[in-house]
Short mmCIF file of C-alpha atoms and ligand atoms in Angstrom, two decimals:
data_model
loop_
_atom_site.label_atom_id
_atom_site.label_comp_id
_atom_site.label_asym_id
_atom_site.label_seq_id
_atom_site.Cartn_x
_atom_site.Cartn_y
_atom_site.Cartn_z
CA MET P 1 63.59 25.36 -49.59
CA ASN P 2 61.70 25.63 -52.92
CA LEU P 3 62.39 28.48 -55.27
CA PHE P 4 59.09 28.08 -56.86
CA ASN P 5 57.29 29.23 -53.53
CA TRP P 6 59.11 32.50 -53.65
CA LYS P 7 57.17 35.36 -55.13
CA ARG P 8 59.82 38.04 -55.15
CA ILE P 9 63.78 37.77 -54.75
CA VAL P 10 66.61 40.26 -54.66
CA ILE P 11 69.96 39.25 -56.28
CA LYS P 12 73.06 41.20 -55.41
CA VAL P 13 75.88 41.11 -57.93
CA GLY P 14 79.32 42.59 -57.05
CA SER P 15 82.07 44.68 -58.90
CA ALA P 16 84.10 41.61 -59.49
CA LEU P 17 81.55 39.96 -61.60
CA ILE P 18 80.70 42.88 -63.68
CA ALA P 19 84.04 44.55 -64.36
CA PRO P 20 86.35 41.74 -63.58
CA ASN P 21 89.61 42.92 -65.54
CA GLY P 22 89.76 46.64 -65.00
CA LYS P 23 88.67 47.38 -68.70
CA GLY P 24 85.09 48.33 -68.24
CA CYS P 25 82.09 46.04 -68.01
CA SER P 26 82.15 42.40 -69.26
CA SER P 27 79.20 40.11 -69.81
CA HIS P 28 81.39 37.09 -69.32
CA TYR P 29 79.98 36.20 -65.76
CA LEU P 30 76.76 38.12 -66.21
CA LEU P 31 75.35 35.77 -68.90
CA GLY P 32 74.52 33.01 -66.34
CA ILE P 33 73.11 35.43 -63.84
CA ALA P 34 70.87 36.92 -66.57
CA GLN P 35 69.64 33.50 -67.58
CA PHE P 36 68.88 32.83 -63.96
CA ILE P 37 66.78 36.03 -63.79
CA VAL P 38 65.05 35.33 -66.97
CA ARG P 39 64.13 31.77 -65.76
CA CYS P 40 62.84 33.16 -62.39
CA ARG P 41 60.64 35.67 -64.10
CA GLU P 42 59.32 32.76 -66.40
CA LEU P 43 58.55 30.86 -63.40
CA GLY P 44 56.59 33.77 -61.95
CA VAL P 45 59.20 35.06 -59.39
CA GLN P 46 59.73 38.68 -59.41
CA VAL P 47 63.43 39.93 -59.43
CA VAL P 48 65.15 42.90 -58.22
CA LEU P 49 68.81 43.34 -59.07
CA VAL P 50 71.22 45.17 -56.92
CA SER P 51 74.30 45.69 -58.98
CA SER P 52 77.60 47.31 -57.95
CA GLY P 53 80.31 48.04 -60.57
CA SER P 54 79.86 51.68 -61.26
CA VAL P 55 83.44 52.67 -59.80
CA ALA P 56 85.01 49.56 -61.28
CA ALA P 57 83.41 50.03 -64.70
CA GLY P 58 84.48 53.69 -64.97
CA ALA P 59 87.99 53.37 -63.73
CA HIS P 60 89.66 52.60 -66.96
CA LEU P 61 88.37 55.93 -68.33
CA PHE P 62 90.63 57.89 -65.88
CA SER P 63 94.43 58.11 -65.76
CA GLN P 64 94.79 58.80 -62.11
CA LYS P 65 96.69 55.71 -60.54
CA GLU P 66 95.50 56.57 -56.99
CA PRO P 67 92.17 58.13 -57.48
CA THR P 68 90.88 60.72 -54.95
CA LEU P 69 87.41 60.45 -53.58
CA ALA P 70 86.26 63.09 -56.16
CA ILE P 71 87.74 61.07 -59.02
CA LYS P 72 86.04 57.81 -57.74
CA LYS P 73 82.72 59.70 -57.73
CA ALA P 74 83.47 60.74 -61.43
CA MET P 75 84.40 57.00 -62.07
CA ALA P 76 80.91 56.06 -60.66
CA ALA P 77 79.12 58.64 -62.89
CA ALA P 78 80.84 57.31 -65.85
CA GLY P 79 80.80 53.67 -65.15
CA GLN P 80 77.03 53.61 -64.08
CA THR P 81 75.88 54.02 -67.58
CA ASP P 82 78.31 51.30 -68.99
CA MET P 83 76.96 48.94 -66.19
CA MET P 84 73.20 49.59 -66.96
CA ALA P 85 73.98 49.32 -70.69
CA THR P 86 75.67 45.87 -70.07
CA TRP P 87 72.73 44.41 -68.13
CA ASP P 88 70.08 46.06 -70.33
CA LYS P 89 71.38 44.20 -73.52
CA LEU P 90 71.24 40.82 -71.82
CA PHE P 91 67.41 41.16 -71.53
CA ASP P 92 64.44 41.54 -73.90
CA PHE P 93 62.59 43.20 -71.14
CA PRO P 94 63.13 46.81 -69.84
CA THR P 95 65.57 47.49 -67.02
CA ALA P 96 64.95 50.42 -64.78
CA GLN P 97 67.73 52.23 -62.82
CA ILE P 98 67.22 53.20 -59.31
CA LEU P 99 70.16 55.13 -57.57
CA LEU P 100 69.88 55.51 -53.85
CA THR P 101 71.92 56.82 -50.80
CA HIS P 102 71.28 56.07 -47.25
CA ALA P 103 69.47 59.39 -46.86
CA ASP P 104 66.78 58.14 -49.25
CA LEU P 105 66.22 55.02 -47.14
CA ARG P 106 66.48 56.30 -43.55
CA ASN P 107 63.74 58.94 -44.36
CA ARG P 108 60.42 57.11 -43.81
CA ASP P 109 58.53 59.15 -46.59
CA ARG P 110 61.46 58.64 -49.18
CA TYR P 111 61.66 54.88 -48.08
CA ILE P 112 57.97 54.32 -48.74
CA SER P 113 58.43 56.05 -51.99
CA VAL P 114 61.35 53.74 -53.05
CA ARG P 115 59.16 50.86 -52.10
CA GLN P 116 56.16 51.97 -54.22
CA THR P 117 58.60 52.58 -57.20
CA ILE P 118 60.01 49.00 -56.99
CA PHE P 119 56.45 47.53 -56.89
CA SER P 120 55.33 49.63 -59.73
CA LEU P 121 58.28 48.58 -62.04
CA LEU P 122 57.74 44.88 -61.06
CA ASP P 123 54.06 45.03 -61.63
CA ASN P 124 54.80 46.43 -65.10
CA GLY P 125 57.25 43.64 -65.95
CA MET P 126 60.41 45.62 -65.63
CA LEU P 127 63.69 44.60 -63.95
CA PRO P 128 64.76 47.18 -61.23
CA VAL P 129 68.52 47.60 -61.15
CA ILE P 130 69.52 49.12 -58.03
CA ASN P 131 72.97 50.67 -56.91
CA GLU P 132 74.09 53.31 -54.51
CA ASN P 133 74.28 56.71 -55.94
CA ASP P 134 78.14 57.02 -55.34
CA THR P 135 78.46 60.39 -57.23
CA VAL P 136 76.42 62.26 -54.57
CA THR P 137 76.96 60.52 -51.29
CA THR P 138 79.05 61.73 -48.46
CA ASP P 139 80.37 59.68 -45.53
CA THR P 140 77.30 60.40 -43.43
CA LEU P 141 74.78 59.82 -46.18
CA LYS P 142 76.00 56.55 -47.65
CA VAL P 143 75.12 53.05 -46.96
CA GLY P 144 78.81 52.24 -48.07
CA ASP P 145 78.62 48.73 -49.35
CA ASN P 146 76.01 47.03 -51.65
CA ASP P 147 75.72 43.88 -49.56
CA ASN P 148 73.91 45.98 -46.80
CA LEU P 149 72.04 48.02 -49.46
CA SER P 150 70.74 44.78 -50.96
CA ALA P 151 69.45 43.62 -47.62
CA MET P 152 67.70 46.97 -47.05
CA VAL P 153 66.31 46.82 -50.60
CA ALA P 154 65.05 43.24 -49.88
CA ALA P 155 63.19 44.38 -46.70
CA ALA P 156 61.77 47.36 -48.74
CA ALA P 157 60.74 45.05 -51.49
CA ASP P 158 59.14 42.46 -49.18
CA ALA P 159 61.38 39.83 -50.74
CA ASP P 160 61.08 36.17 -49.95
CA ALA P 161 64.90 35.50 -50.72
CA LEU P 162 67.95 37.49 -50.91
CA ILE P 163 70.76 35.95 -53.03
CA ILE P 164 74.22 37.50 -52.56
CA CYS P 165 76.76 36.55 -55.27
CA SER P 166 80.29 36.16 -53.80
CA ASP P 167 83.58 35.02 -55.30
CA VAL P 168 83.63 31.96 -53.01
CA ASP P 169 80.91 29.20 -52.53
CA GLY P 170 79.60 30.71 -49.32
CA LEU P 171 80.66 31.12 -45.76
CA TYR P 172 83.65 29.14 -44.54
CA ASP P 173 84.69 28.53 -40.96
CA LYS P 174 88.12 29.89 -42.09
CA ASN P 175 89.33 32.14 -44.90
CA PRO P 176 89.27 29.72 -47.89
CA HIS P 177 91.88 31.85 -49.75
CA THR P 178 94.46 31.10 -47.17
CA ASN P 179 93.35 27.88 -45.55
CA ASP P 180 93.18 24.52 -47.52
CA ASN P 181 91.07 22.82 -44.81
CA ALA P 182 88.47 25.45 -44.67
CA GLN P 183 84.87 24.08 -44.31
CA LEU P 184 81.84 25.41 -46.00
CA LEU P 185 78.85 26.04 -43.79
CA SER P 186 75.84 25.19 -45.76
CA TRP P 187 73.23 26.16 -43.25
CA VAL P 188 73.26 28.89 -40.67
CA SER P 189 70.43 29.06 -38.12
CA LYS P 190 71.55 31.84 -36.11
CA ILE P 191 73.97 34.79 -36.76
CA ASP P 192 76.03 35.36 -33.58
CA GLU P 193 79.62 36.51 -32.81
CA LYS P 194 81.11 33.11 -33.92
CA ILE P 195 79.70 33.59 -37.37
CA TYR P 196 81.07 37.05 -37.56
CA ALA P 197 84.51 35.75 -36.44
CA MET P 198 84.57 33.26 -39.36
CA ALA P 199 83.75 36.11 -41.76
CA GLY P 200 86.91 38.00 -40.85
CA GLY P 201 87.55 41.37 -42.60
CA ALA P 202 86.78 42.64 -46.01
CA THR P 203 88.43 40.41 -48.65
CA SER P 204 87.15 41.75 -52.05
CA GLN P 205 89.81 43.41 -54.35
CA VAL P 206 87.43 45.64 -56.35
CA GLY P 207 84.30 46.22 -54.35
CA THR P 208 84.00 47.68 -50.94
CA GLY P 209 82.25 44.45 -49.35
CA GLY P 210 83.70 41.32 -48.11
CA MET P 211 82.29 38.47 -46.08
CA LYS P 212 81.70 40.70 -43.15
CA THR P 213 79.26 42.86 -44.85
CA LYS P 214 77.52 39.83 -46.22
CA ILE P 215 76.86 38.59 -42.80
CA GLU P 216 75.62 41.94 -41.79
CA ALA P 217 73.43 41.83 -44.73
CA ALA P 218 72.15 38.33 -43.82
CA GLU P 219 71.43 39.48 -40.34
CA LYS P 220 69.34 42.50 -41.63
CA ALA P 221 67.43 40.30 -44.03
CA THR P 222 66.85 37.12 -41.95
CA SER P 223 65.38 39.19 -39.16
CA HIS P 224 62.75 40.37 -41.76
CA GLY P 225 61.96 36.80 -42.46
CA ILE P 226 63.95 36.66 -45.71
CA ASN P 227 65.77 33.52 -46.79
CA THR P 228 69.39 34.66 -47.46
CA PHE P 229 71.99 32.89 -49.55
CA ILE P 230 75.81 33.56 -50.19
CA VAL P 231 76.48 31.77 -53.40
CA ASN P 232 79.51 31.69 -55.77
CA GLY P 233 78.50 34.03 -58.64
CA PHE P 234 81.29 32.97 -60.93
CA THR P 235 79.71 29.55 -61.58
CA GLU P 236 76.48 28.88 -63.33
CA LEU P 237 76.19 25.69 -61.27
CA SER P 238 75.04 27.96 -58.29
CA PHE P 239 72.07 29.27 -60.31
CA ASN P 240 71.14 25.83 -61.73
CA MET P 241 71.05 24.44 -58.26
CA LEU P 242 68.89 27.34 -57.02
CA LEU P 243 66.56 26.60 -59.88
CA GLU P 244 66.30 23.05 -58.90
CA GLY P 245 65.37 24.13 -55.22
CA LYS P 246 68.95 23.15 -53.95
CA ASN P 247 71.31 25.25 -51.70
CA PRO P 248 74.49 25.95 -53.61
CA GLY P 249 76.16 27.89 -50.81
CA THR P 250 75.34 28.94 -47.41
CA HIS P 251 71.73 29.35 -46.63
CA PHE P 252 70.84 31.56 -43.55
CA GLN P 253 67.54 30.62 -41.98
CA PRO P 254 65.13 33.51 -41.70
CA TYR P 255 63.62 34.38 -38.24
CA GLU P 256 60.48 32.46 -37.56
CA GLU P 257 58.92 35.51 -36.03
CA PRO P 258 60.17 38.35 -38.39
CA MET P 259 60.11 41.78 -36.93
CA GLN P 260 57.20 44.05 -38.05
CA GLU P 261 58.02 46.10 -41.01
CA HIS P 262 58.30 49.58 -39.43
CA LEU P 263 60.42 48.17 -36.40
CA HIS P 264 62.67 46.36 -38.93
CA TRP P 265 63.17 49.66 -40.86
CA MET P 266 63.88 51.32 -37.62
CA THR P 267 66.42 48.88 -36.30
CA HIS P 268 68.32 48.17 -39.67
CA THR P 269 67.73 51.00 -42.14
CA SER P 270 66.98 54.20 -40.28
CA LYS P 271 69.67 56.21 -38.62
CA ALA P 272 69.41 57.59 -35.13
CA GLN P 273 69.31 61.36 -35.34
CA GLY P 274 70.00 61.75 -31.48
CA GLU P 275 70.16 60.00 -28.21
CA VAL P 276 68.14 59.97 -25.13
CA ILE P 277 69.95 58.76 -22.06
CA VAL P 278 68.17 56.97 -19.20
CA GLU P 279 69.40 55.91 -15.83
CA ASN P 280 71.64 52.91 -15.51
CA ASP P 281 69.09 50.98 -13.53
CA PHE P 282 66.41 51.71 -16.17
CA ASN P 283 65.65 48.31 -17.65
CA THR P 284 62.48 46.55 -17.42
CA ALA P 285 60.22 49.03 -19.31
CA LEU P 286 62.10 48.83 -22.57
CA ASP P 287 63.06 45.20 -22.15
CA ALA P 288 59.42 44.24 -22.07
CA ALA P 289 58.74 46.96 -24.73
CA SER P 290 55.34 47.10 -23.26
CA GLU P 291 55.58 50.48 -21.56
CA GLU P 292 55.98 53.99 -22.59
CA LEU P 293 59.07 56.33 -22.08
CA THR P 294 58.38 59.56 -20.15
CA ALA P 295 60.36 62.66 -19.80
CA GLN P 296 60.88 62.13 -16.06
CA GLU P 297 62.91 58.93 -16.84
CA ILE P 298 65.40 60.70 -19.07
CA VAL P 299 68.85 61.95 -17.77
CA LYS P 300 70.09 63.69 -20.84
CA VAL P 301 69.27 64.35 -24.50
CA GLU P 302 71.89 64.50 -27.13
CA GLY P 303 71.76 65.54 -30.78
CA ASP P 304 69.34 67.48 -32.90
CA PHE P 305 66.04 65.71 -33.76
CA ALA P 306 62.52 66.58 -34.72
CA VAL P 307 59.19 64.94 -33.96
CA GLY P 308 58.97 61.57 -35.74
CA ASP P 309 62.85 60.99 -36.12
CA THR P 310 64.45 57.86 -34.97
CA ILE P 311 66.39 58.16 -31.76
CA LEU P 312 68.59 55.72 -29.90
CA VAL P 313 67.75 55.17 -26.20
CA ARG P 314 70.79 54.27 -24.24
CA LYS P 315 71.72 53.87 -20.47
CA ASP P 316 74.17 56.26 -19.00
CA ASP P 317 76.92 53.52 -19.15
CA GLY P 318 76.49 53.42 -22.82
CA THR P 319 74.44 50.20 -23.08
CA LYS P 320 72.13 50.58 -26.09
CA LEU P 321 68.50 49.72 -25.27
CA ALA P 322 66.28 50.63 -28.15
CA LYS P 323 65.72 52.56 -31.36
CA ALA P 324 62.50 54.35 -31.37
CA LYS P 325 60.34 57.10 -33.01
CA SER P 326 60.43 60.19 -30.82
CA ASN P 327 57.21 62.05 -30.20
CA TYR P 328 59.23 65.10 -29.11
CA SER P 329 61.78 67.39 -30.60
CA SER P 330 65.27 67.31 -29.06
CA CYS P 331 64.66 70.76 -27.96
CA LEU P 332 61.50 70.31 -26.01
CA LEU P 333 62.62 67.05 -24.69
CA SER P 334 65.96 68.71 -23.26
CA PHE P 335 63.80 71.35 -21.57
CA LEU P 336 61.46 68.77 -20.08
CA ALA P 337 64.33 66.58 -18.83
CA ASP P 338 65.78 69.66 -17.27
CA GLN P 339 62.66 70.71 -15.23
CA GLN P 340 62.60 70.39 -11.65
CA ASP P 341 58.95 71.00 -11.52
CA LYS P 342 57.76 67.48 -12.00
CA ASP P 343 54.02 68.60 -11.92
CA PHE P 344 54.69 70.90 -14.96
CA THR P 345 56.38 67.99 -16.76
CA GLN P 346 53.48 65.58 -16.14
CA LYS P 347 51.09 68.35 -17.29
CA MET P 348 52.90 68.77 -20.66
CA GLN P 349 52.93 64.97 -21.15
CA ASN P 350 49.31 64.59 -20.41
CA LYS P 351 48.84 66.95 -23.35
CA THR P 352 51.44 65.50 -25.84
CA GLY P 353 51.65 61.89 -24.74
CA PRO P 354 54.75 59.74 -23.93
CA VAL P 355 58.26 60.51 -25.45
CA ILE P 356 57.97 57.19 -27.17
CA SER P 357 54.98 54.91 -27.43
CA ASP P 358 55.16 51.12 -27.03
CA LYS P 359 54.30 50.65 -30.74
CA ASN P 360 57.26 52.57 -31.96
CA ILE P 361 60.06 50.94 -29.89
CA ALA P 362 62.51 48.36 -31.51
CA VAL P 363 64.34 46.81 -28.61
CA LEU P 364 68.10 46.12 -29.36
CA GLU P 365 70.16 43.18 -28.16
CA ALA P 366 72.52 44.45 -25.41
CA SER P 367 75.62 45.93 -26.78
N1 LIG V 1 78.29 51.25 -55.21
C1 LIG V 1 79.68 50.74 -55.48
C2 LIG V 1 79.96 50.72 -57.03
O1 LIG V 1 78.92 50.67 -57.77
C3 LIG V 1 80.00 49.42 -55.14
C4 LIG V 1 79.74 49.10 -53.58
C5 LIG V 1 80.37 47.76 -53.27
O2 LIG V 1 81.23 47.28 -53.91
O3 LIG V 1 79.65 47.09 -52.37
O4 LIG V 1 80.95 50.68 -57.53
#
């Protein structure tokens, strides 16, 4: 690992670092992070910051002890400006705010637009500061935590590394808050169920993330070929070590063969708008991802999707096979799947092409 070979990094900073004592933002822990960002830029590494903290920063302005969702959204609106101002005064180059929801990222056109904005800001020497737009999100439209958001941003920004700041030194084999003999894992070559089991549930008091969402983020980012680190954001030592090319926490190995950009987006960022159900013995075609799915192979169509939307292909028994771009609307596909006249279906497809083509299938691990 060598920081100086990276061209672009994403650093994710959580609410506990930004608004640590419930009285609005504090630059106490941010100074070390800001110095790291400045140093990276001096070394020619472009930096994108994903910063939480709007809700935590705005909370002290409201009297409600048990805030409703509507009050939390108002806290986010009020706290976001404080959070941006706190970062902005730490730099002598401009910061630029980007507020996103999942709806922006799962729509391919909007995703490309976000990508272009990030690149334009970086090319003009600015520091993009990204957060979820909590004020306008709803349950179905939100990412929900900034760990996963930071991985989606890292993929969108074609980053070489994602550095997630935590309140502990990295991933431990047991919860370090409750186990004295917990061991830090400095290197993870593959994220599997054992790694998720070590992460346990959410632990952070102020943010919405925990170790589990950090592992999810690491999985998303490493499959895009992005080196991912969980480091202790409360100590400057972490950042000094990174600058020396050393690993201060847990380093997750990027896939040697990263997924293609549009397939990664389909798997990890886009949301399936509907489902296409195939017979239980349907296997080989999608496993090999070398064939195309035709309407004759479909048992049922669920949901409401348009041409170009992402769909989930699953077997009748629930096994998820793939996410894919549909060349048909759900309406036409339901009609074709119900057709008894196979010649008619075939003729339609000869005209329109397969339901999904082999270039637009992201095969999922069996689940
Ligand atoms: N977007 C939330 C905020 O700014 C934080 C989400 C998280 O903690 O991961 O308060």
